Amino acid sequence: QVQLVESGGGSVQTGGSLRLSCVIAGSAQNVKCLGWFRQAPGKEREGVASIYPGGGSRYYADAVKGRFTIYQDRAKNTTIYLQMTNLKPEDTAMYYCAAPERLTCPVLSGVWDQRSWYQYWGQGTQVTVSS
């Protein structure tokens, strides 16, 4: 079984930065790509960014392009980070990391932001950005 554990959330002011971490535990060998999603109160869960290291691919939502970076820890390939800079109040949400079955990864480009394709989810970490 795959477990995903997020950390790094917190409260910052507009323009601040945070780095979220997602540690893959359990059957980590089954996780070949991973995504970050977020859900604000009263809104649908939306895709933020995804990474497929084996394919050299990264995907970002338009709202975060140029501000967020998803990357894998080269030393610990079971950790995926989401570096968030120039944070805005509209980035306030619960952030989740999620992983699909490994066979999805080669076709991630078409489904990276669709939550229904992700089978494994973490418990979430809260990000709050104040103006």
Short mmCIF file of N, CA, C and O in Angstrom, two decimals:
data_model
loop_
_atom_site.label_atom_id
_atom_site.label_comp_id
_atom_site.label_asym_id
_atom_site.label_seq_id
_atom_site.Cartn_x
_atom_site.Cartn_y
_atom_site.Cartn_z
N GLN A 1 0.84 -1.19 0.00
CA GLN A 1 0.00 0.00 0.00
C GLN A 1 0.88 1.25 0.00
O GLN A 1 1.98 1.25 0.55
N VAL A 2 0.40 2.28 -0.67
CA VAL A 2 1.12 3.55 -0.77
C VAL A 2 0.57 4.53 0.26
O VAL A 2 -0.64 4.68 0.41
N GLN A 3 1.47 5.18 0.97
CA GLN A 3 1.08 6.28 1.85
C GLN A 3 1.79 7.55 1.42
O GLN A 3 2.97 7.52 1.07
N LEU A 4 1.06 8.65 1.44
CA LEU A 4 1.60 9.96 1.10
C LEU A 4 1.42 10.88 2.30
O LEU A 4 0.32 10.99 2.84
N VAL A 5 2.51 11.53 2.69
CA VAL A 5 2.46 12.39 3.88
C VAL A 5 2.95 13.78 3.51
O VAL A 5 4.12 13.95 3.14
N GLU A 6 2.06 14.76 3.60
CA GLU A 6 2.41 16.13 3.29
C GLU A 6 2.86 16.89 4.54
O GLU A 6 2.43 16.58 5.65
N SER A 7 3.67 17.90 4.31
CA SER A 7 4.05 18.82 5.38
C SER A 7 4.51 20.12 4.75
O SER A 7 4.68 20.21 3.53
N GLY A 8 4.70 21.14 5.60
CA GLY A 8 5.23 22.40 5.11
C GLY A 8 4.24 23.53 4.99
O GLY A 8 4.62 24.66 4.67
N GLY A 9 2.98 23.25 5.22
CA GLY A 9 1.99 24.32 5.14
C GLY A 9 2.16 25.32 6.28
O GLY A 9 2.93 25.10 7.22
N GLY A 10 1.45 26.43 6.18
CA GLY A 10 1.53 27.44 7.22
C GLY A 10 0.82 28.71 6.80
O GLY A 10 0.10 28.72 5.79
N SER A 11 1.05 29.76 7.56
CA SER A 11 0.44 31.06 7.28
C SER A 11 1.52 32.05 6.88
O SER A 11 2.52 32.19 7.60
N VAL A 12 1.31 32.73 5.76
CA VAL A 12 2.26 33.73 5.29
C VAL A 12 1.49 34.94 4.79
O VAL A 12 0.28 34.87 4.55
N GLN A 13 2.20 36.02 4.60
CA GLN A 13 1.59 37.21 4.01
C GLN A 13 1.75 37.18 2.50
O GLN A 13 2.57 36.44 1.96
N THR A 14 0.97 38.00 1.85
CA THR A 14 1.06 38.11 0.39
C THR A 14 2.50 38.39 -0.03
O THR A 14 3.17 39.23 0.56
N GLY A 15 2.93 37.64 -1.04
CA GLY A 15 4.30 37.77 -1.51
C GLY A 15 5.28 36.82 -0.87
O GLY A 15 6.44 36.72 -1.30
N GLY A 16 4.83 36.12 0.15
CA GLY A 16 5.70 35.19 0.86
C GLY A 16 5.89 33.88 0.12
O GLY A 16 5.33 33.67 -0.97
N SER A 17 6.67 33.00 0.72
CA SER A 17 6.99 31.71 0.11
C SER A 17 6.81 30.58 1.11
O SER A 17 6.95 30.78 2.32
N LEU A 18 6.50 29.41 0.58
CA LEU A 18 6.44 28.19 1.36
C LEU A 18 6.92 27.05 0.49
O LEU A 18 6.78 27.10 -0.74
N ARG A 19 7.45 26.02 1.13
CA ARG A 19 7.79 24.80 0.40
C ARG A 19 7.05 23.63 1.04
O ARG A 19 7.25 23.33 2.22
N LEU A 20 6.22 23.01 0.25
CA LEU A 20 5.48 21.83 0.71
C LEU A 20 6.27 20.58 0.34
O LEU A 20 6.90 20.52 -0.71
N SER A 21 6.20 19.58 1.21
CA SER A 21 6.86 18.31 0.98
C SER A 21 5.84 17.19 0.96
O SER A 21 4.86 17.23 1.71
N CYS A 22 6.09 16.21 0.12
CA CYS A 22 5.26 15.01 0.09
C CYS A 22 6.20 13.81 0.14
O CYS A 22 6.99 13.60 -0.79
N VAL A 23 6.12 13.07 1.21
CA VAL A 23 6.95 11.88 1.37
C VAL A 23 6.13 10.65 0.98
O VAL A 23 5.00 10.48 1.46
N ILE A 24 6.71 9.83 0.13
CA ILE A 24 6.06 8.61 -0.33
C ILE A 24 6.55 7.46 0.53
O ILE A 24 7.75 7.19 0.59
N ALA A 25 5.62 6.80 1.21
CA ALA A 25 5.98 5.69 2.08
C ALA A 25 5.22 4.44 1.64
O ALA A 25 4.33 4.49 0.79
N GLY A 26 5.59 3.34 2.25
CA GLY A 26 4.93 2.09 1.90
C GLY A 26 5.50 1.55 0.60
O GLY A 26 6.71 1.47 0.43
N SER A 27 4.65 1.23 -0.32
CA SER A 27 5.06 0.66 -1.60
C SER A 27 5.47 1.78 -2.55
O SER A 27 4.85 2.01 -3.60
N ALA A 28 6.55 2.48 -2.19
CA ALA A 28 6.97 3.66 -2.94
C ALA A 28 7.33 3.32 -4.38
O ALA A 28 7.25 4.17 -5.26
N GLN A 29 7.74 2.06 -4.61
CA GLN A 29 8.15 1.69 -5.97
C GLN A 29 6.98 1.74 -6.94
O GLN A 29 7.17 1.75 -8.15
N ASN A 30 5.76 1.79 -6.42
CA ASN A 30 4.58 1.86 -7.28
C ASN A 30 4.24 3.29 -7.71
O ASN A 30 3.35 3.50 -8.52
N VAL A 31 4.93 4.27 -7.13
CA VAL A 31 4.66 5.67 -7.44
C VAL A 31 5.72 6.18 -8.40
O VAL A 31 6.88 6.32 -8.05
N LYS A 32 5.30 6.45 -9.64
CA LYS A 32 6.22 6.93 -10.67
C LYS A 32 5.93 8.37 -11.08
O LYS A 32 6.72 8.96 -11.82
N CYS A 33 4.83 8.90 -10.67
CA CYS A 33 4.50 10.30 -10.92
C CYS A 33 3.60 10.77 -9.79
O CYS A 33 3.04 9.94 -9.06
N LEU A 34 3.50 12.06 -9.62
CA LEU A 34 2.76 12.57 -8.47
C LEU A 34 2.26 13.97 -8.77
O LEU A 34 2.88 14.72 -9.54
N GLY A 35 1.16 14.32 -8.15
CA GLY A 35 0.60 15.65 -8.35
C GLY A 35 0.24 16.33 -7.05
O GLY A 35 0.11 15.68 -6.01
N TRP A 36 0.13 17.65 -7.12
CA TRP A 36 -0.39 18.45 -6.01
C TRP A 36 -1.74 19.03 -6.41
O TRP A 36 -1.88 19.58 -7.52
N PHE A 37 -2.69 18.92 -5.53
CA PHE A 37 -4.02 19.49 -5.70
C PHE A 37 -4.30 20.43 -4.53
O PHE A 37 -3.63 20.36 -3.51
N ARG A 38 -5.28 21.29 -4.69
CA ARG A 38 -5.68 22.15 -3.58
C ARG A 38 -7.19 22.32 -3.58
O ARG A 38 -7.84 22.21 -4.62
N GLN A 39 -7.71 22.59 -2.40
CA GLN A 39 -9.15 22.80 -2.27
C GLN A 39 -9.40 23.92 -1.28
O GLN A 39 -9.02 23.81 -0.11
N ALA A 40 -10.02 24.98 -1.77
CA ALA A 40 -10.41 26.09 -0.92
C ALA A 40 -11.84 25.85 -0.43
O ALA A 40 -12.60 25.12 -1.08
N PRO A 41 -12.22 26.45 0.68
CA PRO A 41 -13.58 26.26 1.20
C PRO A 41 -14.63 26.61 0.16
O PRO A 41 -14.58 27.67 -0.47
N GLY A 42 -15.57 25.70 -0.03
CA GLY A 42 -16.66 25.94 -0.97
C GLY A 42 -16.30 25.77 -2.43
O GLY A 42 -17.12 26.03 -3.31
N LYS A 43 -15.08 25.31 -2.70
CA LYS A 43 -14.66 25.15 -4.09
C LYS A 43 -14.27 23.71 -4.38
O LYS A 43 -14.01 22.92 -3.46
N GLU A 44 -14.22 23.39 -5.68
CA GLU A 44 -13.80 22.07 -6.09
C GLU A 44 -12.28 21.90 -5.90
O GLU A 44 -11.53 22.87 -5.94
N ARG A 45 -11.87 20.66 -5.68
CA ARG A 45 -10.44 20.37 -5.62
C ARG A 45 -9.86 20.52 -7.03
O ARG A 45 -10.41 19.98 -7.98
N GLU A 46 -8.77 21.24 -7.13
CA GLU A 46 -8.19 21.53 -8.44
C GLU A 46 -6.72 21.12 -8.50
O GLU A 46 -6.00 21.18 -7.49
N GLY A 47 -6.29 20.74 -9.70
CA GLY A 47 -4.90 20.40 -9.88
C GLY A 47 -4.02 21.63 -9.89
O GLY A 47 -4.38 22.65 -10.49
N VAL A 48 -2.88 21.54 -9.22
CA VAL A 48 -1.93 22.65 -9.14
C VAL A 48 -0.70 22.37 -9.98
O VAL A 48 -0.28 23.20 -10.78
N ALA A 49 -0.12 21.18 -9.79
CA ALA A 49 1.09 20.80 -10.52
C ALA A 49 1.27 19.30 -10.45
O ALA A 49 0.81 18.66 -9.49
N SER A 50 1.93 18.74 -11.45
CA SER A 50 2.25 17.32 -11.44
C SER A 50 3.62 17.11 -12.04
O SER A 50 4.10 17.93 -12.84
N ILE A 51 4.23 15.99 -11.68
CA ILE A 51 5.57 15.68 -12.17
C ILE A 51 5.66 14.20 -12.51
O ILE A 51 5.12 13.35 -11.81
N TYR A 52 6.35 13.93 -13.62
CA TYR A 52 6.65 12.57 -14.03
C TYR A 52 8.15 12.53 -14.27
O TYR A 52 8.62 12.77 -15.37
N PRO A 53 8.93 12.26 -13.24
CA PRO A 53 10.39 12.30 -13.39
C PRO A 53 10.93 11.39 -14.48
O PRO A 53 11.84 11.78 -15.22
N GLY A 54 10.33 10.20 -14.62
CA GLY A 54 10.81 9.27 -15.62
C GLY A 54 10.63 9.77 -17.04
O GLY A 54 11.38 9.38 -17.94
N GLY A 55 9.64 10.63 -17.23
CA GLY A 55 9.39 11.20 -18.54
C GLY A 55 9.93 12.60 -18.70
O GLY A 55 9.78 13.21 -19.76
N GLY A 56 10.52 13.12 -17.63
CA GLY A 56 11.04 14.47 -17.69
C GLY A 56 9.96 15.52 -17.86
O GLY A 56 10.19 16.56 -18.49
N SER A 57 8.79 15.28 -17.30
CA SER A 57 7.64 16.16 -17.53
C SER A 57 7.15 16.81 -16.24
O SER A 57 7.15 16.19 -15.19
N ARG A 58 6.71 18.05 -16.38
CA ARG A 58 6.07 18.77 -15.30
C ARG A 58 4.90 19.54 -15.89
O ARG A 58 4.96 20.01 -17.03
N TYR A 59 3.86 19.67 -15.11
CA TYR A 59 2.66 20.36 -15.57
C TYR A 59 2.21 21.31 -14.47
O TYR A 59 2.31 20.99 -13.29
N TYR A 60 1.69 22.47 -14.89
CA TYR A 60 1.25 23.48 -13.93
C TYR A 60 -0.09 24.08 -14.36
O TYR A 60 -0.35 24.26 -15.55
N ALA A 61 -0.89 24.41 -13.38
CA ALA A 61 -2.10 25.18 -13.65
C ALA A 61 -1.70 26.60 -14.04
O ALA A 61 -0.70 27.13 -13.56
N ASP A 62 -2.49 27.21 -14.90
CA ASP A 62 -2.18 28.57 -15.34
C ASP A 62 -2.05 29.54 -14.17
O ASP A 62 -1.24 30.45 -14.20
N ALA A 63 -2.85 29.33 -13.13
CA ALA A 63 -2.87 30.26 -11.99
C ALA A 63 -1.56 30.28 -11.21
O ALA A 63 -1.30 31.23 -10.46
N VAL A 64 -0.74 29.24 -11.38
CA VAL A 64 0.49 29.16 -10.58
C VAL A 64 1.77 29.17 -11.41
O VAL A 64 2.87 29.18 -10.85
N LYS A 65 1.63 29.16 -12.73
CA LYS A 65 2.81 29.17 -13.59
C LYS A 65 3.69 30.37 -13.30
O LYS A 65 3.22 31.49 -13.17
N GLY A 66 4.98 30.10 -13.19
CA GLY A 66 5.92 31.17 -12.90
C GLY A 66 6.09 31.44 -11.42
O GLY A 66 7.02 32.16 -11.03
N ARG A 67 5.21 30.89 -10.60
CA ARG A 67 5.30 31.12 -9.15
C ARG A 67 5.58 29.84 -8.37
O ARG A 67 6.23 29.88 -7.33
N PHE A 68 5.07 28.71 -8.85
CA PHE A 68 5.24 27.43 -8.18
C PHE A 68 6.17 26.55 -9.00
O PHE A 68 6.15 26.58 -10.24
N THR A 69 6.93 25.71 -8.29
CA THR A 69 7.80 24.75 -8.95
C THR A 69 7.67 23.40 -8.25
O THR A 69 7.80 23.33 -7.02
N ILE A 70 7.42 22.37 -9.04
CA ILE A 70 7.35 21.02 -8.50
C ILE A 70 8.65 20.31 -8.87
O ILE A 70 9.12 20.40 -10.01
N TYR A 71 9.25 19.62 -7.92
CA TYR A 71 10.49 18.92 -8.22
C TYR A 71 10.69 17.77 -7.24
O TYR A 71 10.10 17.73 -6.16
N GLN A 72 11.56 16.87 -7.68
CA GLN A 72 11.88 15.68 -6.88
C GLN A 72 13.21 15.89 -6.18
O GLN A 72 14.14 16.45 -6.75
N ASP A 73 13.27 15.44 -4.95
CA ASP A 73 14.53 15.46 -4.21
C ASP A 73 15.46 14.43 -4.85
O ASP A 73 15.15 13.24 -4.84
N ARG A 74 16.59 14.89 -5.39
CA ARG A 74 17.48 13.96 -6.09
C ARG A 74 18.13 12.96 -5.15
O ARG A 74 18.44 11.84 -5.55
N ALA A 75 18.32 13.37 -3.92
CA ALA A 75 18.94 12.45 -2.97
C ALA A 75 17.94 11.46 -2.40
O ALA A 75 18.27 10.31 -2.14
N LYS A 76 16.71 11.96 -2.21
CA LYS A 76 15.66 11.11 -1.66
C LYS A 76 14.53 11.09 -2.67
O LYS A 76 13.61 11.92 -2.61
N ASN A 77 14.57 10.17 -3.60
CA ASN A 77 13.58 10.22 -4.68
C ASN A 77 12.19 9.83 -4.22
O ASN A 77 11.28 9.74 -5.03
N THR A 78 12.02 9.63 -2.91
CA THR A 78 10.68 9.40 -2.37
C THR A 78 10.07 10.67 -1.81
O THR A 78 9.08 10.61 -1.09
N THR A 79 10.68 11.81 -2.11
CA THR A 79 10.13 13.09 -1.65
C THR A 79 9.95 14.02 -2.84
O THR A 79 10.86 14.20 -3.64
N ILE A 80 8.76 14.57 -2.95
CA ILE A 80 8.42 15.54 -3.98
C ILE A 80 8.08 16.85 -3.29
O ILE A 80 7.35 16.86 -2.30
N TYR A 81 8.62 17.94 -3.81
CA TYR A 81 8.39 19.26 -3.23
C TYR A 81 7.52 20.12 -4.14
O TYR A 81 7.53 19.96 -5.36
N LEU A 82 6.84 21.06 -3.51
CA LEU A 82 6.16 22.12 -4.24
C LEU A 82 6.65 23.43 -3.65
O LEU A 82 6.26 23.81 -2.54
N GLN A 83 7.54 24.09 -4.37
CA GLN A 83 8.05 25.39 -3.94
C GLN A 83 7.08 26.46 -4.42
O GLN A 83 6.81 26.57 -5.62
N MET A 84 6.58 27.24 -3.48
CA MET A 84 5.58 28.26 -3.80
C MET A 84 6.14 29.63 -3.46
O MET A 84 6.54 29.87 -2.31
N THR A 85 6.19 30.50 -4.43
CA THR A 85 6.69 31.85 -4.21
C THR A 85 5.64 32.87 -4.64
O THR A 85 4.67 32.53 -5.32
N ASN A 86 5.83 34.11 -4.22
CA ASN A 86 4.90 35.20 -4.55
C ASN A 86 3.45 34.77 -4.27
O ASN A 86 2.57 34.93 -5.12
N LEU A 87 3.25 34.25 -3.10
CA LEU A 87 1.93 33.73 -2.75
C LEU A 87 0.90 34.84 -2.68
O LEU A 87 1.18 35.98 -2.29
N LYS A 88 -0.33 34.48 -3.05
CA LYS A 88 -1.45 35.40 -3.09
C LYS A 88 -2.57 34.88 -2.20
O LYS A 88 -2.66 33.66 -1.97
N PRO A 89 -3.46 35.75 -1.75
CA PRO A 89 -4.59 35.27 -0.92
C PRO A 89 -5.40 34.17 -1.60
O PRO A 89 -5.90 33.27 -0.93
N GLU A 90 -5.50 34.22 -2.92
CA GLU A 90 -6.27 33.20 -3.63
C GLU A 90 -5.58 31.84 -3.65
O GLU A 90 -6.16 30.85 -4.11
N ASP A 91 -4.35 31.76 -3.17
CA ASP A 91 -3.67 30.48 -3.02
C ASP A 91 -4.05 29.77 -1.73
O ASP A 91 -3.66 28.62 -1.50
N THR A 92 -4.80 30.45 -0.88
CA THR A 92 -5.23 29.85 0.38
C THR A 92 -6.09 28.63 0.13
O THR A 92 -7.09 28.71 -0.59
N ALA A 93 -5.69 27.50 0.70
CA ALA A 93 -6.40 26.24 0.47
C ALA A 93 -5.72 25.13 1.28
O ALA A 93 -4.64 25.31 1.81
N MET A 94 -6.39 24.01 1.31
CA MET A 94 -5.76 22.78 1.78
C MET A 94 -5.06 22.16 0.57
O MET A 94 -5.69 22.02 -0.49
N TYR A 95 -3.80 21.82 0.73
CA TYR A 95 -3.02 21.25 -0.36
C TYR A 95 -2.81 19.76 -0.12
O TYR A 95 -2.41 19.35 0.98
N TYR A 96 -3.05 18.98 -1.17
CA TYR A 96 -2.92 17.53 -1.10
C TYR A 96 -1.94 17.04 -2.15
O TYR A 96 -1.95 17.52 -3.29
N CYS A 97 -1.12 16.06 -1.78
CA CYS A 97 -0.38 15.36 -2.82
C CYS A 97 -1.11 14.07 -3.13
O CYS A 97 -1.82 13.51 -2.27
N ALA A 98 -0.98 13.64 -4.36
CA ALA A 98 -1.72 12.48 -4.83
C ALA A 98 -0.90 11.77 -5.90
O ALA A 98 -0.11 12.39 -6.61
N ALA A 99 -1.13 10.47 -5.99
CA ALA A 99 -0.41 9.68 -6.98
C ALA A 99 -1.37 8.75 -7.71
O ALA A 99 -2.25 8.15 -7.08
N PRO A 100 -1.21 8.62 -9.02
CA PRO A 100 -2.02 7.68 -9.77
C PRO A 100 -1.31 6.32 -9.82
O PRO A 100 -0.14 6.20 -9.42
N GLU A 101 -1.99 5.33 -10.32
CA GLU A 101 -1.34 4.06 -10.59
C GLU A 101 -0.22 4.31 -11.60
O GLU A 101 -0.35 5.15 -12.49
N ARG A 102 0.85 3.55 -11.49
CA ARG A 102 2.03 3.81 -12.30
C ARG A 102 1.75 3.76 -13.80
O ARG A 102 2.41 4.46 -14.58
N LEU A 103 0.79 2.96 -14.25
CA LEU A 103 0.51 2.86 -15.67
C LEU A 103 -0.06 4.16 -16.23
O LEU A 103 -0.10 4.36 -17.45
N THR A 104 -0.54 5.04 -15.36
CA THR A 104 -1.09 6.32 -15.82
C THR A 104 0.02 7.29 -16.21
O THR A 104 -0.18 8.19 -17.03
N CYS A 105 1.19 7.12 -15.62
CA CYS A 105 2.24 8.14 -15.75
C CYS A 105 2.63 8.47 -17.20
O CYS A 105 2.80 9.64 -17.53
N PRO A 106 2.77 7.48 -18.07
CA PRO A 106 3.15 7.83 -19.45
C PRO A 106 2.10 8.67 -20.18
O PRO A 106 2.44 9.31 -21.19
N VAL A 107 0.87 8.68 -19.69
CA VAL A 107 -0.17 9.49 -20.34
C VAL A 107 -0.61 10.63 -19.43
O VAL A 107 -1.69 11.19 -19.58
N LEU A 108 0.23 10.99 -18.49
CA LEU A 108 -0.13 11.99 -17.50
C LEU A 108 -0.48 13.33 -18.14
O LEU A 108 -1.28 14.09 -17.62
N SER A 109 0.14 13.63 -19.29
CA SER A 109 -0.07 14.94 -19.89
C SER A 109 -1.54 15.23 -20.15
O SER A 109 -1.97 16.39 -20.10
N GLY A 110 -2.32 14.19 -20.43
CA GLY A 110 -3.72 14.42 -20.74
C GLY A 110 -4.64 14.43 -19.55
O GLY A 110 -5.80 14.85 -19.66
N VAL A 111 -4.15 13.97 -18.40
CA VAL A 111 -5.05 13.80 -17.25
C VAL A 111 -4.47 14.36 -15.97
O VAL A 111 -5.04 14.14 -14.90
N TRP A 112 -3.37 15.07 -16.02
CA TRP A 112 -2.63 15.41 -14.80
C TRP A 112 -3.47 16.16 -13.79
O TRP A 112 -3.23 16.08 -12.59
N ASP A 113 -4.45 16.93 -14.25
CA ASP A 113 -5.23 17.74 -13.32
C ASP A 113 -6.61 17.15 -13.02
O ASP A 113 -7.48 17.84 -12.47
N GLN A 114 -6.81 15.91 -13.39
CA GLN A 114 -8.11 15.27 -13.17
C GLN A 114 -8.02 14.36 -11.96
O GLN A 114 -7.39 13.31 -12.01
N ARG A 115 -8.63 14.74 -10.88
CA ARG A 115 -8.50 14.01 -9.61
C ARG A 115 -8.95 12.56 -9.70
O ARG A 115 -8.47 11.71 -8.96
N SER A 116 -9.85 12.26 -10.63
CA SER A 116 -10.36 10.89 -10.72
C SER A 116 -9.28 9.89 -11.14
O SER A 116 -9.45 8.68 -10.96
N TRP A 117 -8.17 10.38 -11.71
CA TRP A 117 -7.10 9.50 -12.14
C TRP A 117 -6.12 9.16 -11.02
O TRP A 117 -5.23 8.36 -11.20
N TYR A 118 -6.29 9.79 -9.86
CA TYR A 118 -5.34 9.61 -8.76
C TYR A 118 -5.95 8.69 -7.71
O TYR A 118 -7.04 8.94 -7.20
N GLN A 119 -5.24 7.62 -7.39
CA GLN A 119 -5.76 6.62 -6.46
C GLN A 119 -5.28 6.84 -5.02
O GLN A 119 -5.94 6.42 -4.10
N TYR A 120 -4.12 7.45 -4.86
CA TYR A 120 -3.53 7.58 -3.53
C TYR A 120 -3.48 9.06 -3.15
O TYR A 120 -3.04 9.89 -3.94
N TRP A 121 -3.92 9.36 -1.93
CA TRP A 121 -4.00 10.75 -1.47
C TRP A 121 -3.42 10.89 -0.07
O TRP A 121 -3.56 10.00 0.77
N GLY A 122 -2.77 12.03 0.15
CA GLY A 122 -2.33 12.36 1.50
C GLY A 122 -3.45 13.01 2.29
O GLY A 122 -4.56 13.21 1.78
N GLN A 123 -3.14 13.39 3.53
CA GLN A 123 -4.15 13.95 4.41
C GLN A 123 -4.30 15.46 4.24
O GLN A 123 -5.25 16.06 4.74
N GLY A 124 -3.36 16.10 3.57
CA GLY A 124 -3.46 17.52 3.29
C GLY A 124 -2.66 18.37 4.27
O GLY A 124 -2.41 17.97 5.41
N THR A 125 -2.25 19.54 3.79
CA THR A 125 -1.56 20.52 4.63
C THR A 125 -2.13 21.89 4.28
O THR A 125 -2.30 22.21 3.11
N GLN A 126 -2.44 22.68 5.29
CA GLN A 126 -3.13 23.95 5.08
C GLN A 126 -2.15 25.07 4.74
O GLN A 126 -1.12 25.25 5.41
N VAL A 127 -2.50 25.83 3.72
CA VAL A 127 -1.75 27.04 3.36
C VAL A 127 -2.71 28.22 3.46
O VAL A 127 -3.78 28.21 2.86
N THR A 128 -2.31 29.23 4.22
CA THR A 128 -3.12 30.43 4.39
C THR A 128 -2.27 31.65 4.05
O THR A 128 -1.20 31.83 4.62
N VAL A 129 -2.78 32.45 3.11
CA VAL A 129 -2.06 33.65 2.68
C VAL A 129 -2.93 34.86 3.02
O VAL A 129 -4.05 34.98 2.55
N SER A 130 -2.39 35.74 3.83
CA SER A 130 -3.14 36.92 4.25
C SER A 130 -2.66 38.16 3.48
O SER A 130 -1.49 38.27 3.11
N SER A 131 -3.59 39.07 3.28
CA SER A 131 -3.26 40.29 2.52
C SER A 131 -2.75 41.40 3.44
O SER A 131 -2.80 41.27 4.65
#
